[in-house]
Coordinates of C-alpha atoms in Angstrom, one line a residue:
M379 CA 3.7 21.6 8.0
W380 CA 3.6 18.5 10.3
V381 CA 6.8 16.5 9.4
R382 CA 6.6 13.0 11.0
A383 CA 9.3 11.1 9.0
T384 CA 13.1 11.2 9.4
A385 CA 14.0 14.3 7.4
Q386 CA 16.1 17.5 7.0
L387 CA 14.1 20.4 8.6
S388 CA 16.5 23.3 7.9
E389 CA 20.0 24.0 6.9
N390 CA 21.4 22.7 10.2
V391 CA 18.6 20.8 11.7
Y392 CA 17.4 17.2 11.1
Q393 CA 14.8 14.9 12.6
V394 CA 15.2 11.3 13.3
T395 CA 12.1 9.3 14.3
N396 CA 11.2 5.9 15.5
P397 CA 7.9 4.3 16.4
I398 CA 7.9 6.0 19.9
S399 CA 9.8 9.2 19.7
S400 CA 11.3 11.9 17.4
H401 CA 14.5 13.8 17.9
M402 CA 15.9 17.1 16.7
I403 CA 19.6 16.8 15.5
V404 CA 21.8 19.8 15.3
C405 CA 24.6 19.5 12.8
G406 CA 27.4 22.0 12.8
E407 CA 31.1 21.1 13.1
Q408 CA 29.8 19.1 16.0
I409 CA 26.5 17.0 16.2
G410 CA 24.0 16.9 19.0
I411 CA 20.7 15.0 19.5
V412 CA 17.9 16.2 21.8
D413 CA 16.8 13.4 24.1
S414 CA 17.1 9.8 23.4
G415 CA 13.6 8.1 23.7
I416 CA 13.2 4.7 25.5
A417 CA 15.9 2.0 26.0
A418 CA 14.1 -0.4 23.8
F419 CA 14.8 1.7 20.8
G420 CA 18.2 3.0 21.7
D421 CA 20.2 0.8 19.5
S422 CA 17.8 1.6 16.5
L423 CA 18.3 5.3 17.2
S424 CA 22.2 4.8 17.2
R425 CA 21.9 3.1 13.8
Q426 CA 19.7 5.9 12.3
L427 CA 22.2 8.5 13.5
S428 CA 25.0 6.7 11.9
E429 CA 23.2 6.6 8.6
L430 CA 22.4 10.3 8.9
M431 CA 26.0 11.4 9.8
S432 CA 28.4 11.2 6.8
D433 CA 32.2 10.6 6.6
G434 CA 32.3 8.7 9.8
A435 CA 31.3 11.6 12.0
A436 CA 30.4 10.7 15.6
L437 CA 27.9 12.2 18.0
D438 CA 29.3 14.9 20.2
Y439 CA 26.4 15.8 22.4
I440 CA 23.4 14.3 24.0
F441 CA 21.1 17.2 25.1
L442 CA 18.5 16.2 27.7
T443 CA 15.4 18.3 28.2
H444 CA 14.1 16.5 31.3
C445 CA 14.4 13.4 33.3
H446 CA 11.4 11.3 32.3
F447 CA 12.2 7.7 31.6
D448 CA 11.0 8.0 28.0
H449 CA 13.3 10.8 27.2
L450 CA 16.6 9.4 28.5
G451 CA 16.2 5.7 28.1
G452 CA 18.4 5.5 25.0
V453 CA 21.4 7.4 26.6
P454 CA 23.3 4.2 27.4
A455 CA 23.0 2.9 23.7
L456 CA 24.1 6.3 22.3
R457 CA 27.0 6.5 24.6
K458 CA 28.1 3.0 23.8
A459 CA 28.0 3.9 20.1
A460 CA 29.7 7.2 20.6
P461 CA 31.8 7.0 23.8
K462 CA 33.0 10.6 23.5
A463 CA 29.6 12.0 23.4
R464 CA 29.0 14.5 26.2
L465 CA 25.7 14.4 28.3
V466 CA 24.3 17.8 28.8
T467 CA 21.5 18.6 31.3
S468 CA 20.2 21.4 33.5
S469 CA 21.6 21.6 37.1
Q470 CA 18.5 20.2 38.5
A471 CA 18.5 17.4 36.1
A472 CA 22.1 16.6 37.0
E473 CA 21.2 16.4 40.6
K474 CA 18.5 13.9 39.9
L475 CA 20.7 11.8 37.8
S476 CA 23.2 11.6 40.6
D477 CA 20.7 9.8 42.7
G478 CA 21.1 5.9 42.4
A479 CA 17.6 5.1 43.6
F480 CA 16.2 7.6 40.9
L481 CA 18.1 5.9 38.2
E482 CA 17.0 2.5 39.4
E483 CA 13.4 3.6 39.1
L484 CA 14.0 4.8 35.6
Y485 CA 15.7 1.5 34.6
K486 CA 12.8 -0.4 35.9
K487 CA 10.3 1.7 33.8
N488 CA 12.3 1.2 30.7
L489 CA 12.5 -2.7 31.3
S490 CA 8.8 -2.8 31.8
I491 CA 8.2 -1.0 28.5
K492 CA 10.8 -3.2 26.8
E493 CA 8.6 -6.3 27.3
A494 CA 6.2 -4.8 24.6
F495 CA 9.1 -4.9 22.1
S496 CA 10.3 -8.5 22.1
D497 CA 13.2 -7.9 19.6
S498 CA 14.7 -5.1 21.8
E499 CA 17.5 -5.3 24.3
V500 CA 18.2 -3.2 27.4
C501 CA 21.7 -3.0 29.1
S502 CA 22.4 -4.2 32.6
E503 CA 21.4 -2.0 35.5
Q504 CA 25.2 -1.4 36.2
E505 CA 25.8 -0.2 32.7
W506 CA 22.7 1.8 32.9
K507 CA 23.7 3.8 35.9
S508 CA 27.3 4.4 34.6
A509 CA 25.9 5.9 31.4
F510 CA 24.4 8.9 33.3
T511 CA 27.5 10.8 34.2
V512 CA 26.7 14.4 33.3
D513 CA 29.5 16.1 31.4
R514 CA 28.1 19.7 31.0
V515 CA 25.5 21.5 33.2
V516 CA 23.6 24.3 31.4
N517 CA 21.1 26.7 32.7
D518 CA 18.9 29.5 31.4
G519 CA 20.7 31.8 29.0
D520 CA 23.7 29.6 28.4
T521 CA 25.1 29.2 24.8
I522 CA 26.5 26.0 23.3
E523 CA 29.0 26.4 20.5
M524 CA 28.6 23.7 17.8
G525 CA 31.4 25.0 15.5
G526 CA 31.4 27.1 12.4
G527 CA 29.5 29.9 14.0
L528 CA 26.3 27.7 14.8
I529 CA 25.2 28.0 18.4
I530 CA 22.4 26.7 20.5
K531 CA 20.7 28.8 23.2
V532 CA 19.4 27.3 26.3
F533 CA 16.1 28.3 28.0
A534 CA 14.8 27.2 31.2
C535 CA 11.2 26.1 30.7
P536 CA 9.8 24.6 33.9
G537 CA 6.2 23.5 34.0
H538 CA 6.1 20.0 32.6
T539 CA 8.8 19.2 35.1
S540 CA 10.9 21.6 37.4
E541 CA 14.2 20.8 35.7
Q542 CA 13.0 21.3 32.1
V543 CA 15.1 23.1 29.5
A544 CA 14.7 23.8 25.9
Y545 CA 17.3 24.1 23.1
F546 CA 16.9 26.9 20.5
V547 CA 19.0 27.1 17.3
P548 CA 18.6 30.9 16.4
S549 CA 20.1 30.6 12.9
D550 CA 17.4 28.0 11.9
G551 CA 14.6 29.1 14.3
A552 CA 14.4 25.6 15.6
L553 CA 13.2 24.9 19.2
A554 CA 13.1 21.6 21.1
G555 CA 11.8 21.3 24.5
A556 CA 9.9 18.0 24.7
E557 CA 6.5 18.5 26.4
A558 CA 7.6 21.9 27.9
F559 CA 5.0 23.4 25.4
G560 CA 2.4 20.7 25.3
A561 CA 1.6 17.6 23.3
Y562 CA 0.5 17.6 19.5
Y563 CA -1.9 15.0 18.2
G564 CA -3.0 16.8 15.2
R565 CA -4.4 20.4 14.2
D566 CA -7.4 20.0 16.6
K567 CA -5.6 18.0 19.3
V568 CA -3.2 20.1 21.4
V569 CA -2.9 18.8 24.9
P570 CA -1.4 20.7 27.9
S571 CA 1.3 19.1 30.0
F572 CA 1.9 21.3 33.1
G573 CA 2.4 18.2 35.4
S574 CA 4.8 20.3 37.6
S575 CA 3.4 23.8 37.7
F576 CA 0.7 25.6 35.8
K577 CA 2.1 29.1 36.3
D578 CA 5.7 28.1 35.4
Y579 CA 4.3 26.3 32.2
I580 CA 2.4 29.6 31.1
D581 CA 5.5 31.7 31.8
S582 CA 7.7 29.2 29.8
L583 CA 5.2 29.4 26.8
E584 CA 5.1 33.2 27.0
R585 CA 8.9 33.3 26.9
V586 CA 9.4 31.1 23.8
T587 CA 6.5 32.6 21.9
R588 CA 8.6 35.8 21.7
L589 CA 11.3 33.9 19.8
E590 CA 11.3 33.7 16.0
V591 CA 10.4 30.0 16.0
K592 CA 10.1 28.4 12.6
I593 CA 10.4 24.8 13.7
I594 CA 9.4 23.0 16.8
G595 CA 10.7 19.5 17.4
L596 CA 8.0 17.4 19.1
P597 CA 9.0 14.7 21.5
H598 CA 6.8 11.9 20.2
N599 CA 5.0 13.1 16.9
G600 CA 7.7 14.5 14.5
A601 CA 8.1 18.3 14.0
L602 CA 6.0 21.4 13.2
S603 CA 7.3 24.1 10.7
G604 CA 6.1 27.4 9.4
D605 CA 2.9 29.0 10.6
L606 CA 2.0 25.7 12.3
A607 CA 4.8 26.0 14.8
Q608 CA 3.9 29.5 16.0
K609 CA 0.2 28.4 16.1
F610 CA 1.0 25.4 18.2
L611 CA 2.6 27.7 20.9
I612 CA -0.4 30.0 21.0
T613 CA -2.9 27.0 21.0
S614 CA -0.9 25.4 23.8
R615 CA -1.4 28.2 26.1
L616 CA -5.1 28.5 25.3
E617 CA -5.7 25.0 25.8
A618 CA -3.7 24.9 29.1
E619 CA -5.8 27.9 30.4
R620 CA -9.0 26.3 29.3
F621 CA -8.1 22.9 31.0
F622 CA -7.0 24.8 34.2
T623 CA -10.3 26.8 34.4
S624 CA -12.3 23.7 33.8
I625 CA -10.7 21.7 36.5
K626 CA -10.7 24.6 38.9
E627 CA -14.3 25.0 38.5
R628 CA -15.1 21.3 39.1
L629 CA -12.8 21.2 42.2
T630 CA -14.7 24.4 43.5
S631 CA -18.0 22.7 43.0
G632 CA -16.8 19.8 45.3
E633 CA -15.7 17.1 42.9
L634 CA -12.9 14.9 44.1
L635 CA -9.6 14.7 42.2
D636 CA -10.1 10.9 41.5
E637 CA -13.6 11.6 40.2
I638 CA -12.3 14.2 37.8
V639 CA -9.6 12.0 36.4
L640 CA -11.9 9.0 35.9
S641 CA -14.3 11.2 34.1
V642 CA -11.7 12.8 31.7
L643 CA -9.9 9.6 31.0
P644 CA -12.5 8.2 28.5
D645 CA -12.3 11.3 26.4
W646 CA -8.4 11.0 26.3
R647 CA -8.8 7.4 25.1
I648 CA -11.3 8.4 22.4
D649 CA -8.8 11.0 21.2
N650 CA -6.1 8.5 21.4
I651 CA -4.2 10.6 24.0
C652 CA -4.3 7.8 26.3
P653 CA -4.5 4.8 24.1
E654 CA -4.2 1.1 24.9
G655 CA -0.7 -0.3 25.0
P656 CA 2.5 -0.2 26.9
F657 CA 2.3 3.5 27.9
V658 CA -1.3 3.5 29.0
A659 CA -0.3 3.6 32.8
E660 CA 2.1 6.5 32.2
Q661 CA -0.4 8.5 30.2
E662 CA -3.0 8.1 32.9
K663 CA -0.4 9.3 35.3
S664 CA 0.2 12.4 33.2
L665 CA -3.6 13.3 33.4
R666 CA -3.5 12.8 37.2
D667 CA -0.4 15.1 37.3
L668 CA -2.3 17.7 35.4
V669 CA -5.3 17.7 37.8
E670 CA -2.9 17.7 40.8
A671 CA -1.1 20.7 39.5
V672 CA -4.3 22.5 39.3
V673 CA -5.0 21.5 43.0
R674 CA -1.5 22.8 44.0
D675 CA -1.9 26.1 42.1
K676 CA -5.5 26.7 43.0
P677 CA -4.8 28.9 46.2
S678 CA -2.3 31.1 44.5
Q679 CA -4.7 31.7 41.5
E680 CA -7.4 32.9 43.8
N681 CA -5.2 35.3 45.9

């Protein structure tokens, strides 16, 4: 099943959605949210969480999968609403978030997107930078105790980015790793997202496919459950390999990187993968990152 609305997905796992992103919520004795969307919807996300949590419960954890601007933009609003919430990231992500210039770049991207949503507010740059103090660093194999016997297991899943991690709730079979496993636009539209490394991306997919996954929290389009969740992981690998092989052949035939990007882009727009709107530049960049990843991995694949 493809669940796109805010809903309870299993005994301990919920989903909260807004027009831009969707978030897996893990509710034990403590409560955690995976990623935070863009800054323009940070306050809205906080309100949705407050409505979801009963008896005045507060958010305990913000789990970041990676450091793209559209996954951590809501962190300042969430931490303002829940000052005791702990920010959890991989060690590589923590290193990136300690870089003032990197945070400034992410802030500017969130500001530029905010212009498309006139009724939204974004905090000051000083407030922004102060919100990204990492409270806990996690790495592959770590376990996070949520109370009452509920745990989250951490898996390193590089490929989309080098710092990527995924969060898995074994009791519910729920997995959230943002674009570590590709993007979903419907049953016939699974798009690869190996912007950092094709080999790492395939290795990450292979690892999580061995898990008993019943639910996959998608970063922007809801969640998949049941047979559709496992099918998505299998299809993601096949689509990544197909895309890699196609681009590799075109590069070998002498086509230039820019030529390939410009030729693929119209198809992405037709399929609504790269629609018009505030994110169009970022989605074009995602396509370019894919092609560049093929260029980087090409020599190792031929050896």
